[in-house]
JSON list of C-alpha atoms in Angstrom, two decimals:
[
{"chain": "Z", "resi": 1, "resn": "MET", "atom": "CA", "xyz": [-23.44, -73.83, 114.14]},
{"chain": "Z", "resi": 2, "resn": "HIS", "atom": "CA", "xyz": [-19.85, -72.97, 113.36]},
{"chain": "Z", "resi": 3, "resn": "CYS", "atom": "CA", "xyz": [-20.70, -72.61, 109.67]},
{"chain": "Z", "resi": 4, "resn": "TRP", "atom": "CA", "xyz": [-23.64, -70.34, 110.53]},
{"chain": "Z", "resi": 5, "resn": "ASN", "atom": "CA", "xyz": [-21.35, -67.96, 112.49]},
{"chain": "Z", "resi": 6, "resn": "LYS", "atom": "CA", "xyz": [-18.96, -67.67, 109.53]},
{"chain": "Z", "resi": 7, "resn": "LEU", "atom": "CA", "xyz": [-21.85, -66.95, 107.18]},
{"chain": "Z", "resi": 8, "resn": "THR", "atom": "CA", "xyz": [-23.23, -64.32, 109.58]},
{"chain": "Z", "resi": 9, "resn": "LEU", "atom": "CA", "xyz": [-19.81, -62.70, 109.86]},
{"chain": "Z", "resi": 10, "resn": "LEU", "atom": "CA", "xyz": [-19.32, -62.63, 106.07]},
{"chain": "Z", "resi": 11, "resn": "LEU", "atom": "CA", "xyz": [-22.84, -61.32, 105.48]},
{"chain": "Z", "resi": 12, "resn": "SER", "atom": "CA", "xyz": [-22.40, -58.63, 108.14]},
{"chain": "Z", "resi": 13, "resn": "ALA", "atom": "CA", "xyz": [-19.07, -57.56, 106.64]},
{"chain": "Z", "resi": 14, "resn": "PHE", "atom": "CA", "xyz": [-20.56, -57.40, 103.13]},
{"chain": "Z", "resi": 15, "resn": "LEU", "atom": "CA", "xyz": [-23.57, -55.35, 104.28]},
{"chain": "Z", "resi": 16, "resn": "GLY", "atom": "CA", "xyz": [-21.23, -53.06, 106.21]},
{"chain": "Z", "resi": 17, "resn": "LEU", "atom": "CA", "xyz": [-19.23, -52.38, 103.04]},
{"chain": "Z", "resi": 18, "resn": "LEU", "atom": "CA", "xyz": [-22.38, -51.52, 101.11]},
{"chain": "Z", "resi": 19, "resn": "ALA", "atom": "CA", "xyz": [-23.45, -49.05, 103.79]},
{"chain": "Z", "resi": 20, "resn": "MET", "atom": "CA", "xyz": [-20.11, -47.17, 103.76]},
{"chain": "Z", "resi": 21, "resn": "PRO", "atom": "CA", "xyz": [-19.80, -44.17, 101.44]},
{"chain": "Z", "resi": 22, "resn": "SER", "atom": "CA", "xyz": [-17.32, -44.68, 98.66]},
{"chain": "Z", "resi": 23, "resn": "ALA", "atom": "CA", "xyz": [-14.79, -41.96, 97.84]},
{"chain": "Z", "resi": 24, "resn": "ALA", "atom": "CA", "xyz": [-14.37, -43.45, 94.39]},
{"chain": "Z", "resi": 25, "resn": "LEU", "atom": "CA", "xyz": [-18.00, -42.72, 93.58]},
{"chain": "Z", "resi": 26, "resn": "ALA", "atom": "CA", "xyz": [-17.92, -39.09, 94.72]},
{"chain": "Z", "resi": 27, "resn": "GLN", "atom": "CA", "xyz": [-17.98, -36.50, 91.93]},
{"chain": "Z", "resi": 28, "resn": "ASP", "atom": "CA", "xyz": [-17.65, -32.76, 91.91]},
{"chain": "Z", "resi": 29, "resn": "ALA", "atom": "CA", "xyz": [-17.29, -30.29, 89.09]},
{"chain": "Z", "resi": 30, "resn": "ALA", "atom": "CA", "xyz": [-16.07, -26.74, 88.78]},
{"chain": "Z", "resi": 31, "resn": "GLN", "atom": "CA", "xyz": [-16.12, -24.43, 85.81]},
{"chain": "Z", "resi": 32, "resn": "SER", "atom": "CA", "xyz": [-13.56, -21.88, 84.79]},
{"chain": "Z", "resi": 33, "resn": "GLU", "atom": "CA", "xyz": [-13.38, -19.32, 82.04]},
{"chain": "Z", "resi": 34, "resn": "ALA", "atom": "CA", "xyz": [-10.59, -18.77, 79.58]},
{"chain": "Z", "resi": 35, "resn": "SER", "atom": "CA", "xyz": [-10.02, -15.64, 77.56]},
{"chain": "Z", "resi": 36, "resn": "ALA", "atom": "CA", "xyz": [-7.39, -13.97, 75.44]},
{"chain": "Z", "resi": 37, "resn": "PHE", "atom": "CA", "xyz": [-6.96, -10.40, 74.32]},
{"chain": "Z", "resi": 38, "resn": "LEU", "atom": "CA", "xyz": [-5.66, -10.14, 70.77]},
{"chain": "Z", "resi": 39, "resn": "VAL", "atom": "CA", "xyz": [-4.27, -6.79, 69.74]},
{"chain": "Z", "resi": 40, "resn": "THR", "atom": "CA", "xyz": [-3.30, -6.23, 66.14]},
{"chain": "Z", "resi": 41, "resn": "PRO", "atom": "CA", "xyz": [-0.98, -3.47, 64.91]},
{"chain": "Z", "resi": 42, "resn": "LEU", "atom": "CA", "xyz": [-2.49, 0.03, 65.21]},
{"chain": "Z", "resi": 43, "resn": "SER", "atom": "CA", "xyz": [-5.39, -1.11, 67.36]},
{"chain": "Z", "resi": 44, "resn": "PHE", "atom": "CA", "xyz": [-6.37, -1.00, 71.01]},
{"chain": "Z", "resi": 45, "resn": "LEU", "atom": "CA", "xyz": [-9.00, -2.62, 73.20]},
{"chain": "Z", "resi": 46, "resn": "LYS", "atom": "CA", "xyz": [-10.52, -2.53, 76.66]},
{"chain": "Z", "resi": 47, "resn": "GLU", "atom": "CA", "xyz": [-9.34, -5.25, 79.03]},
{"chain": "Z", "resi": 48, "resn": "LEU", "atom": "CA", "xyz": [-11.16, -4.19, 82.23]},
{"chain": "Z", "resi": 49, "resn": "ASP", "atom": "CA", "xyz": [-14.10, -1.93, 83.07]},
{"chain": "Z", "resi": 50, "resn": "LEU", "atom": "CA", "xyz": [-13.82, 0.93, 85.55]},
{"chain": "Z", "resi": 51, "resn": "GLU", "atom": "CA", "xyz": [-15.31, -0.29, 88.86]},
{"chain": "Z", "resi": 52, "resn": "PHE", "atom": "CA", "xyz": [-15.64, 2.15, 91.76]},
{"chain": "Z", "resi": 53, "resn": "GLY", "atom": "CA", "xyz": [-16.64, -0.79, 93.96]},
{"chain": "Z", "resi": 54, "resn": "THR", "atom": "CA", "xyz": [-18.91, -0.86, 96.97]},
{"chain": "Z", "resi": 55, "resn": "VAL", "atom": "CA", "xyz": [-19.75, 2.54, 98.45]},
{"chain": "Z", "resi": 56, "resn": "ILE", "atom": "CA", "xyz": [-21.81, 3.68, 101.45]},
{"chain": "Z", "resi": 57, "resn": "PRO", "atom": "CA", "xyz": [-23.09, 7.26, 100.92]},
{"chain": "Z", "resi": 58, "resn": "GLY", "atom": "CA", "xyz": [-23.21, 8.38, 104.56]},
{"chain": "Z", "resi": 59, "resn": "ASP", "atom": "CA", "xyz": [-25.25, 11.26, 106.02]},
{"chain": "Z", "resi": 60, "resn": "THR", "atom": "CA", "xyz": [-23.71, 14.11, 104.04]},
{"chain": "Z", "resi": 61, "resn": "GLY", "atom": "CA", "xyz": [-22.51, 12.38, 100.86]},
{"chain": "Z", "resi": 62, "resn": "GLY", "atom": "CA", "xyz": [-19.18, 13.15, 99.23]},
{"chain": "Z", "resi": 63, "resn": "THR", "atom": "CA", "xyz": [-16.95, 11.70, 96.52]},
{"chain": "Z", "resi": 64, "resn": "VAL", "atom": "CA", "xyz": [-15.02, 8.56, 95.68]},
{"chain": "Z", "resi": 65, "resn": "VAL", "atom": "CA", "xyz": [-11.75, 9.43, 93.94]},
{"chain": "Z", "resi": 66, "resn": "MET", "atom": "CA", "xyz": [-9.79, 6.61, 92.32]},
{"chain": "Z", "resi": 67, "resn": "ASP", "atom": "CA", "xyz": [-6.28, 7.11, 91.00]},
{"chain": "Z", "resi": 68, "resn": "SER", "atom": "CA", "xyz": [-4.96, 5.35, 87.92]},
{"chain": "Z", "resi": 69, "resn": "ALA", "atom": "CA", "xyz": [-3.49, 2.53, 90.05]},
{"chain": "Z", "resi": 70, "resn": "GLY", "atom": "CA", "xyz": [-6.88, 1.76, 91.65]},
{"chain": "Z", "resi": 71, "resn": "ASN", "atom": "CA", "xyz": [-6.23, 3.42, 95.01]},
{"chain": "Z", "resi": 72, "resn": "VAL", "atom": "CA", "xyz": [-9.30, 5.13, 96.45]},
{"chain": "Z", "resi": 73, "resn": "VAL", "atom": "CA", "xyz": [-9.81, 8.09, 98.76]},
{"chain": "Z", "resi": 74, "resn": "THR", "atom": "CA", "xyz": [-13.20, 9.47, 99.80]},
{"chain": "Z", "resi": 75, "resn": "THR", "atom": "CA", "xyz": [-14.49, 12.84, 100.90]},
{"chain": "Z", "resi": 76, "resn": "GLY", "atom": "CA", "xyz": [-17.42, 13.76, 103.12]},
{"chain": "Z", "resi": 77, "resn": "SER", "atom": "CA", "xyz": [-19.18, 10.91, 104.89]},
{"chain": "Z", "resi": 78, "resn": "VAL", "atom": "CA", "xyz": [-18.75, 8.45, 102.00]},
{"chain": "Z", "resi": 79, "resn": "ILE", "atom": "CA", "xyz": [-17.26, 5.09, 102.99]},
{"chain": "Z", "resi": 80, "resn": "HIS", "atom": "CA", "xyz": [-15.57, 2.85, 100.42]},
{"chain": "Z", "resi": 81, "resn": "ILE", "atom": "CA", "xyz": [-15.19, -0.91, 100.96]},
{"chain": "Z", "resi": 82, "resn": "GLU", "atom": "CA", "xyz": [-11.59, -1.72, 99.99]},
{"chain": "Z", "resi": 83, "resn": "GLY", "atom": "CA", "xyz": [-10.78, -4.44, 97.48]},
{"chain": "Z", "resi": 84, "resn": "THR", "atom": "CA", "xyz": [-13.82, -3.98, 95.28]},
{"chain": "Z", "resi": 85, "resn": "GLN", "atom": "CA", "xyz": [-12.43, -1.38, 92.86]},
{"chain": "Z", "resi": 86, "resn": "GLN", "atom": "CA", "xyz": [-10.36, -1.30, 89.69]},
{"chain": "Z", "resi": 87, "resn": "PRO", "atom": "CA", "xyz": [-9.52, 1.30, 87.04]},
{"chain": "Z", "resi": 88, "resn": "ALA", "atom": "CA", "xyz": [-10.46, 0.66, 83.42]},
{"chain": "Z", "resi": 89, "resn": "ARG", "atom": "CA", "xyz": [-7.52, -0.91, 81.59]},
{"chain": "Z", "resi": 90, "resn": "PHE", "atom": "CA", "xyz": [-6.73, -0.70, 77.88]},
{"chain": "Z", "resi": 91, "resn": "ALA", "atom": "CA", "xyz": [-4.08, -2.36, 75.69]},
{"chain": "Z", "resi": 92, "resn": "GLY", "atom": "CA", "xyz": [-2.69, -1.18, 72.37]},
{"chain": "Z", "resi": 93, "resn": "PHE", "atom": "CA", "xyz": [-0.06, -2.02, 69.79]},
{"chain": "Z", "resi": 94, "resn": "GLY", "atom": "CA", "xyz": [1.86, 0.45, 67.68]},
{"chain": "Z", "resi": 95, "resn": "ALA", "atom": "CA", "xyz": [5.53, 1.13, 66.96]},
{"chain": "Z", "resi": 96, "resn": "PHE", "atom": "CA", "xyz": [8.29, 2.13, 69.36]},
{"chain": "Z", "resi": 97, "resn": "ARG", "atom": "CA", "xyz": [8.30, 5.94, 69.82]},
{"chain": "Z", "resi": 98, "resn": "GLN", "atom": "CA", "xyz": [5.10, 6.31, 67.78]},
{"chain": "Z", "resi": 99, "resn": "THR", "atom": "CA", "xyz": [2.84, 9.15, 68.89]},
{"chain": "Z", "resi": 100, "resn": "VAL", "atom": "CA", "xyz": [-0.75, 8.43, 69.92]},
{"chain": "Z", "resi": 101, "resn": "LEU", "atom": "CA", "xyz": [-3.53, 10.87, 70.75]},
{"chain": "Z", "resi": 102, "resn": "ILE", "atom": "CA", "xyz": [-5.98, 9.78, 73.45]},
{"chain": "Z", "resi": 103, "resn": "ASN", "atom": "CA", "xyz": [-9.19, 11.47, 74.53]},
{"chain": "Z", "resi": 104, "resn": "VAL", "atom": "CA", "xyz": [-12.64, 10.68, 75.92]},
{"chain": "Z", "resi": 105, "resn": "ASP", "atom": "CA", "xyz": [-15.99, 11.72, 74.45]},
{"chain": "Z", "resi": 106, "resn": "ALA", "atom": "CA", "xyz": [-17.17, 13.97, 77.33]},
{"chain": "Z", "resi": 107, "resn": "ASN", "atom": "CA", "xyz": [-15.87, 15.67, 80.46]},
{"chain": "Z", "resi": 108, "resn": "SER", "atom": "CA", "xyz": [-18.47, 14.09, 82.76]},
{"chain": "Z", "resi": 109, "resn": "TYR", "atom": "CA", "xyz": [-20.78, 11.09, 82.65]},
{"chain": "Z", "resi": 110, "resn": "ILE", "atom": "CA", "xyz": [-24.08, 10.04, 84.19]},
{"chain": "Z", "resi": 111, "resn": "LEU", "atom": "CA", "xyz": [-24.34, 6.62, 85.84]},
{"chain": "Z", "resi": 112, "resn": "THR", "atom": "CA", "xyz": [-27.94, 5.40, 86.16]},
{"chain": "Z", "resi": 113, "resn": "ARG", "atom": "CA", "xyz": [-29.25, 2.93, 88.76]},
{"chain": "Z", "resi": 114, "resn": "ASN", "atom": "CA", "xyz": [-30.24, -0.42, 87.25]},
{"chain": "Z", "resi": 115, "resn": "GLY", "atom": "CA", "xyz": [-34.01, -0.69, 87.45]},
{"chain": "Z", "resi": 116, "resn": "GLY", "atom": "CA", "xyz": [-34.46, 2.98, 88.30]},
{"chain": "Z", "resi": 117, "resn": "THR", "atom": "CA", "xyz": [-33.94, 6.54, 87.19]},
{"chain": "Z", "resi": 118, "resn": "GLU", "atom": "CA", "xyz": [-31.59, 7.74, 89.97]},
{"chain": "Z", "resi": 119, "resn": "THR", "atom": "CA", "xyz": [-28.20, 8.96, 88.78]},
{"chain": "Z", "resi": 120, "resn": "LEU", "atom": "CA", "xyz": [-24.65, 9.65, 89.96]},
{"chain": "Z", "resi": 121, "resn": "LEU", "atom": "CA", "xyz": [-22.10, 11.91, 88.28]},
{"chain": "Z", "resi": 122, "resn": "MET", "atom": "CA", "xyz": [-18.64, 10.66, 87.26]},
{"chain": "Z", "resi": 123, "resn": "ASP", "atom": "CA", "xyz": [-16.08, 13.26, 86.26]},
{"chain": "Z", "resi": 124, "resn": "THR", "atom": "CA", "xyz": [-12.39, 14.19, 86.39]},
{"chain": "Z", "resi": 125, "resn": "LEU", "atom": "CA", "xyz": [-11.17, 11.14, 84.45]},
{"chain": "Z", "resi": 126, "resn": "LEU", "atom": "CA", "xyz": [-7.50, 10.44, 85.00]},
{"chain": "Z", "resi": 127, "resn": "ILE", "atom": "CA", "xyz": [-5.24, 8.51, 82.63]},
{"chain": "Z", "resi": 128, "resn": "GLY", "atom": "CA", "xyz": [-2.50, 6.31, 84.07]},
{"chain": "Z", "resi": 129, "resn": "SER", "atom": "CA", "xyz": [0.55, 8.05, 82.62]},
{"chain": "Z", "resi": 130, "resn": "ARG", "atom": "CA", "xyz": [3.69, 9.30, 84.36]},
{"chain": "Z", "resi": 131, "resn": "PRO", "atom": "CA", "xyz": [2.73, 11.70, 85.82]},
{"chain": "Z", "resi": 132, "resn": "PRO", "atom": "CA", "xyz": [-1.00, 10.90, 85.83]},
{"chain": "Z", "resi": 133, "resn": "ILE", "atom": "CA", "xyz": [-3.00, 13.60, 84.05]},
{"chain": "Z", "resi": 134, "resn": "ILE", "atom": "CA", "xyz": [-6.66, 14.48, 83.65]},
{"chain": "Z", "resi": 135, "resn": "ILE", "atom": "CA", "xyz": [-8.04, 13.28, 80.34]},
{"chain": "Z", "resi": 136, "resn": "ASN", "atom": "CA", "xyz": [-10.97, 14.99, 78.67]},
{"chain": "Z", "resi": 137, "resn": "THR", "atom": "CA", "xyz": [-12.31, 15.84, 75.22]},
{"chain": "Z", "resi": 138, "resn": "ASN", "atom": "CA", "xyz": [-9.02, 17.56, 74.29]},
{"chain": "Z", "resi": 139, "resn": "PRO", "atom": "CA", "xyz": [-6.67, 14.88, 72.89]},
{"chain": "Z", "resi": 140, "resn": "ARG", "atom": "CA", "xyz": [-3.56, 14.20, 74.96]},
{"chain": "Z", "resi": 141, "resn": "ARG", "atom": "CA", "xyz": [-0.37, 13.24, 73.13]},
{"chain": "Z", "resi": 142, "resn": "PHE", "atom": "CA", "xyz": [1.67, 10.25, 74.29]},
{"chain": "Z", "resi": 143, "resn": "ARG", "atom": "CA", "xyz": [4.67, 8.40, 72.87]},
{"chain": "Z", "resi": 144, "resn": "ILE", "atom": "CA", "xyz": [4.93, 4.60, 72.91]},
{"chain": "Z", "resi": 145, "resn": "GLY", "atom": "CA", "xyz": [7.91, 3.77, 75.13]},
{"chain": "Z", "resi": 146, "resn": "ASN", "atom": "CA", "xyz": [8.00, -0.01, 74.78]},
{"chain": "Z", "resi": 147, "resn": "PRO", "atom": "CA", "xyz": [10.49, -1.17, 72.09]},
{"chain": "Z", "resi": 148, "resn": "ALA", "atom": "CA", "xyz": [8.07, -3.99, 71.18]},
{"chain": "Z", "resi": 149, "resn": "GLY", "atom": "CA", "xyz": [5.28, -1.44, 70.59]},
{"chain": "Z", "resi": 150, "resn": "PHE", "atom": "CA", "xyz": [2.83, -2.83, 73.15]},
{"chain": "Z", "resi": 151, "resn": "PHE", "atom": "CA", "xyz": [1.38, -0.41, 75.67]},
{"chain": "Z", "resi": 152, "resn": "PHE", "atom": "CA", "xyz": [-1.20, -0.36, 78.44]},
{"chain": "Z", "resi": 153, "resn": "PHE", "atom": "CA", "xyz": [-3.00, 2.47, 80.15]},
{"chain": "Z", "resi": 154, "resn": "THR", "atom": "CA", "xyz": [-5.63, 2.83, 82.83]},
{"chain": "Z", "resi": 155, "resn": "ILE", "atom": "CA", "xyz": [-8.43, 5.33, 83.34]},
{"chain": "Z", "resi": 156, "resn": "ALA", "atom": "CA", "xyz": [-9.97, 6.17, 86.69]},
{"chain": "Z", "resi": 157, "resn": "GLY", "atom": "CA", "xyz": [-11.91, 9.15, 87.99]},
{"chain": "Z", "resi": 158, "resn": "ARG", "atom": "CA", "xyz": [-14.15, 10.77, 90.56]},
{"chain": "Z", "resi": 159, "resn": "LEU", "atom": "CA", "xyz": [-17.67, 9.65, 91.49]},
{"chain": "Z", "resi": 160, "resn": "GLN", "atom": "CA", "xyz": [-19.96, 12.14, 93.23]},
{"chain": "Z", "resi": 161, "resn": "VAL", "atom": "CA", "xyz": [-22.20, 10.39, 95.78]},
{"chain": "Z", "resi": 162, "resn": "PRO", "atom": "CA", "xyz": [-24.91, 12.62, 97.31]},
{"chain": "Z", "resi": 163, "resn": "ALA", "atom": "CA", "xyz": [-26.46, 11.96, 100.72]},
{"chain": "Z", "resi": 164, "resn": "GLY", "atom": "CA", "xyz": [-29.59, 9.82, 100.44]},
{"chain": "Z", "resi": 165, "resn": "THR", "atom": "CA", "xyz": [-28.41, 7.99, 97.33]},
{"chain": "Z", "resi": 166, "resn": "ILE", "atom": "CA", "xyz": [-30.75, 5.04, 96.65]},
{"chain": "Z", "resi": 167, "resn": "PRO", "atom": "CA", "xyz": [-28.94, 1.68, 96.98]},
{"chain": "Z", "resi": 168, "resn": "GLY", "atom": "CA", "xyz": [-28.33, -0.26, 93.80]},
{"chain": "Z", "resi": 169, "resn": "THR", "atom": "CA", "xyz": [-25.89, -0.79, 90.95]},
{"chain": "Z", "resi": 170, "resn": "TYR", "atom": "CA", "xyz": [-25.19, 2.36, 88.94]},
{"chain": "Z", "resi": 171, "resn": "GLU", "atom": "CA", "xyz": [-23.81, 1.99, 85.43]},
{"chain": "Z", "resi": 172, "resn": "GLY", "atom": "CA", "xyz": [-22.78, 4.26, 82.59]},
{"chain": "Z", "resi": 173, "resn": "GLU", "atom": "CA", "xyz": [-20.42, 4.29, 79.63]},
{"chain": "Z", "resi": 174, "resn": "PHE", "atom": "CA", "xyz": [-17.59, 6.41, 78.37]},
{"chain": "Z", "resi": 175, "resn": "THR", "atom": "CA", "xyz": [-15.80, 6.20, 75.05]},
{"chain": "Z", "resi": 176, "resn": "VAL", "atom": "CA", "xyz": [-12.03, 6.37, 74.71]},
{"chain": "Z", "resi": 177, "resn": "THR", "atom": "CA", "xyz": [-10.63, 7.39, 71.32]},
{"chain": "Z", "resi": 178, "resn": "LEU", "atom": "CA", "xyz": [-7.06, 6.62, 70.37]},
{"chain": "Z", "resi": 179, "resn": "GLU", "atom": "CA", "xyz": [-5.43, 7.89, 67.18]},
{"chain": "Z", "resi": 180, "resn": "TYR", "atom": "CA", "xyz": [-2.06, 6.63, 65.96]},
{"chain": "Z", "resi": 181, "resn": "GLU", "atom": "CA", "xyz": [0.04, 9.30, 64.23]}
]
């Protein structure tokens, strides 16, 4: 009988170990993305898209105005959800004190709702210079101030949001032209 008790105890202990979850067998995976922006001499590229973020039109509508640092103010009954916005960001590479001309292809742009025909108007684009200035189809002249020749600039603007705007994601494009002199 004594031998039977030992066998029962060992068998119970073994079965108990099998029933317990094992941390060593647990697996989990996560993915991440990696990217690099390569800028060659006398070139420039877009790093980030202009995102006005999440907006609630309100009863009377109004505007969302983003400055070149990404700060947002609204007019009318428009409500903006903070933390969901960013200005477009561009990077370039020229020579120290080299002059560049920057302009956009239009003075206003239409953003169209994905899956629909409804539109919003974006205008009054602002380039992140010191002081910030409105950028339009007339080229603006800037001088590269970084001794290494690298430079960055942002573009933001104003979004007009009428009352009764249909919910959805509104998208449009604008083209930035940069000419090295």
